[in-house]
XYZ file of C-alpha atoms in Angstrom:
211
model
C 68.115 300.291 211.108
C 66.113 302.201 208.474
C 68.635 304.538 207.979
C 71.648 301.389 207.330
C 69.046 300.073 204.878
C 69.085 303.185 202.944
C 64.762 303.842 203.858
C 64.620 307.040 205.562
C 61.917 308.694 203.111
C 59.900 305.462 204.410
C 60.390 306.218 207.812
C 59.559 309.807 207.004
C 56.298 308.783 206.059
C 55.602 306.614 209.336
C 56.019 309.182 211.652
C 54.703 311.965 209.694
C 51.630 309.430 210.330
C 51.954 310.394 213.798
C 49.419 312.693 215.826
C 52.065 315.791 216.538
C 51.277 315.887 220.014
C 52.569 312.421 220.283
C 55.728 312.616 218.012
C 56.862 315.636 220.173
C 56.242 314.077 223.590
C 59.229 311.461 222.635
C 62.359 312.498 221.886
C 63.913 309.467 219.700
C 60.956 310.271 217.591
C 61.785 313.703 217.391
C 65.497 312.830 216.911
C 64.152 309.883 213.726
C 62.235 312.718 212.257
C 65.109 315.351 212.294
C 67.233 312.745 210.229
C 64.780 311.951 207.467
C 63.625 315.634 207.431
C 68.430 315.572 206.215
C 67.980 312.520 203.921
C 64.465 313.656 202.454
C 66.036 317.570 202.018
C 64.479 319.434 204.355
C 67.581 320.497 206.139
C 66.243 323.432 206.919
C 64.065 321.990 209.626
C 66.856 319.120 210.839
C 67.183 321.844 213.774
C 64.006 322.559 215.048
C 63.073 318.887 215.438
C 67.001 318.361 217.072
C 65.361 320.923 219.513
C 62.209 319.232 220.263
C 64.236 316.247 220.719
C 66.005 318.155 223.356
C 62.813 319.887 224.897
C 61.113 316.499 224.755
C 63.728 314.892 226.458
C 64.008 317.569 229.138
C 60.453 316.622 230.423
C 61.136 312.816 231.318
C 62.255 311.944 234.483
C 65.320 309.716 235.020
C 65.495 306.011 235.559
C 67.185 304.271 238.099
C 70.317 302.787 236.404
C 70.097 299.283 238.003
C 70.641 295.881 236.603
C 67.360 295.077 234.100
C 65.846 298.072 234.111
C 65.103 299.834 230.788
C 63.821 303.226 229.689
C 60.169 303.575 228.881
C 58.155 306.318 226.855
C 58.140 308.026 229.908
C 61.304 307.868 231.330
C 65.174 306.914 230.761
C 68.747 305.975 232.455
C 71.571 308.086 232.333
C 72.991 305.888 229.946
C 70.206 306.300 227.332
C 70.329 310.243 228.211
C 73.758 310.044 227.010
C 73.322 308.226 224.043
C 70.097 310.826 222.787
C 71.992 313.670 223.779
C 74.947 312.065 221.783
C 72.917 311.164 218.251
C 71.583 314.701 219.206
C 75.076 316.334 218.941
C 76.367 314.564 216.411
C 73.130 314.649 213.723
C 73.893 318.935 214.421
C 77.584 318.483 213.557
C 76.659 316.493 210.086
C 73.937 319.095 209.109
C 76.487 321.917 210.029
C 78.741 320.269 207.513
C 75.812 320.167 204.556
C 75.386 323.637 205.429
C 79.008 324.653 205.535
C 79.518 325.559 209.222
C 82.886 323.769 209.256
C 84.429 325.091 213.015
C 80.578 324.456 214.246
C 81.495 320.927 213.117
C 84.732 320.631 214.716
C 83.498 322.087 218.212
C 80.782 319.750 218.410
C 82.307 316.329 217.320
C 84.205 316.072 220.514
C 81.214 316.424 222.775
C 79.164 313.933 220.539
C 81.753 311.358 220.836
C 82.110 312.245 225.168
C 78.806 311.298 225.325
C 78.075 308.303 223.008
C 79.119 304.771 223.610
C 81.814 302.560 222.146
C 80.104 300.801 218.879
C 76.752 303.060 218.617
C 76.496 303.528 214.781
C 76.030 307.616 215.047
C 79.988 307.294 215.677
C 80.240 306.646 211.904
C 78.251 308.961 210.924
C 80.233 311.544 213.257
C 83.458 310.209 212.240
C 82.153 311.470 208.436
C 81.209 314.936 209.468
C 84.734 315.101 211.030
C 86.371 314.378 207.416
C 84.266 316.313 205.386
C 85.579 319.500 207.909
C 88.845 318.421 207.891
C 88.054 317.925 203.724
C 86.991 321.450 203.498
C 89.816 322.830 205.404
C 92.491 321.186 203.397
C 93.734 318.995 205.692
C 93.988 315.763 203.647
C 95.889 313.165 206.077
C 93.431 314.480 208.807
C 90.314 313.617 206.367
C 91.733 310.378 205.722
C 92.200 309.357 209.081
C 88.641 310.006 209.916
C 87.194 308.630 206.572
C 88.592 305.395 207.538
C 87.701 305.528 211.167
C 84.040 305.447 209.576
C 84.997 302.783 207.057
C 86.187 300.470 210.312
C 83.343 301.514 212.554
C 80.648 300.506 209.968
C 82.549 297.031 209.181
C 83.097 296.307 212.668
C 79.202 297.069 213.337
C 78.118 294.653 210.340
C 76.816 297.779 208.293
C 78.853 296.923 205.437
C 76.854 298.685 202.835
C 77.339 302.131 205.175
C 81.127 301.349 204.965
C 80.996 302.043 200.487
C 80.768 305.965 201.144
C 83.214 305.986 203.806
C 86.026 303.609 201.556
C 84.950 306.194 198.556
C 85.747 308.974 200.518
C 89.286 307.391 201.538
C 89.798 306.557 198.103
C 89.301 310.650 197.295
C 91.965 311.735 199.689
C 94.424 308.816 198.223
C 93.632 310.272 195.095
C 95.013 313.687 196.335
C 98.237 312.073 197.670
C 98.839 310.544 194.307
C 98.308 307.141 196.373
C 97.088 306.052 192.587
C 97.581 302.172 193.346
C 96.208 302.191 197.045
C 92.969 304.416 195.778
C 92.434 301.604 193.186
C 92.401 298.679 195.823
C 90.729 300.696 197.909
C 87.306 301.633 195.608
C 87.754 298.243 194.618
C 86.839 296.821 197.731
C 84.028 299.522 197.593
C 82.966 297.510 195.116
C 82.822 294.268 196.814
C 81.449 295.135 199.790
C 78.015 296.990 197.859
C 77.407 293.509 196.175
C 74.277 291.875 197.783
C 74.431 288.062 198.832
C 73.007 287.137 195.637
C 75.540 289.274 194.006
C 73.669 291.669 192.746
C 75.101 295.395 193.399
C 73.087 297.635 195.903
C 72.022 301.386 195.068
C 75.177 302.602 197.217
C 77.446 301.047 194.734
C 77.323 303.970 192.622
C 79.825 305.626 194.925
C 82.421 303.597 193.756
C 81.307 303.037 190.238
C 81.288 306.503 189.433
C 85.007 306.279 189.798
């Protein structure tokens, strides 16, 4: 939820609060800290704590899957195995993009998706790597398509602020189709969907008002 709420150099802080020994017994941890260590700039370590997550998550033992039952610190389902190993996957694809690796994102966005669950949020943020790639190779109708896959899996989700950079990117490959008209609706309701409830505009609604 920190991340949606655009906080991740405040979650940063909490679990660089942490005793070490503790953050790297627990994957999700591991996996929260990769993420800021993106958003904060410190992409340069987004692997080695995606790695930790992976060791850490190694060393539980597995959870029955049975009606109720829920993971604790020290162990998980098979579901929730899927899901890490899926945020996992797909936080490596969108740091492969930042860094250029474009077929390193393509070969990993399929196994992301095999292993994470209809309506888990990561899918947006996978569904964005996936553009940018298809951005960078020059495949605009491709980009689009997956732009606006992230655009409907934010709105359906309620993250409606997450949905601006997705429209804006949308807008971008409309742009490049001289889809002049349909780009202008299109950061429009950018717009209106980075207005607060008290109508003030949130920090992500420089996306759209930059163009």
């Amino acid at each position: 939820r920190m991340f949606v709420e655009e906080k991740p150099t405040t979650l940063s802080r909490w679990i660089d609060a942490l005793p070490e020994d503790v953050l790297r017994a627990r994957p999700w941890l591991c996996l929260y800290h990769a993420w800021t260590h993106h958003w904060v700039g410190l992409r340069e370590q987004v692997e080695e704590w995606l790695v930790s997550a992976e060791t850490a998550l190694a060393g539980l033992p597995s959870a029955p899957e049975r009606p109720g039952s829920s993971a604790t610190a020290s162990r998980m389902t098979p579901v929730e195995r899927s899901s890490l190993l899926g945020h996992i996957t797909a936080i490596r694809a969108y740091n492969m993009l930042t860094s250029g690796d474009l077929p390193g994102v393509m070969e990993l966005a399929p196994r992301a998706l095999a292993l994470l669950s209809e309506g888990e949020y990561v899918r947006t943020t996978l569904a964005i790597a996936l553009g940018g790639a298809y951005w960078g190779q020059g495949n605009v109708l491709a980009a689009q398509d997956a732009f606006e896959t992230a655009r409907a899996n934010a709105l359906r989700g309620g993250y409606r602020y997450s949905s601006v950079p997705s429209a804006c990117y949308v807008g971008m490959q409309q742009t490049k189709r001289a889809l002049l008209h349909e780009a202008y609706e299109t950061y429009s309701q950018a717009r209106e969907l980075a207005v607060a409830p008290d109508g003030h505009e949130v920090p992500v609604a420089g996306f759209p008002n930059m163009k």
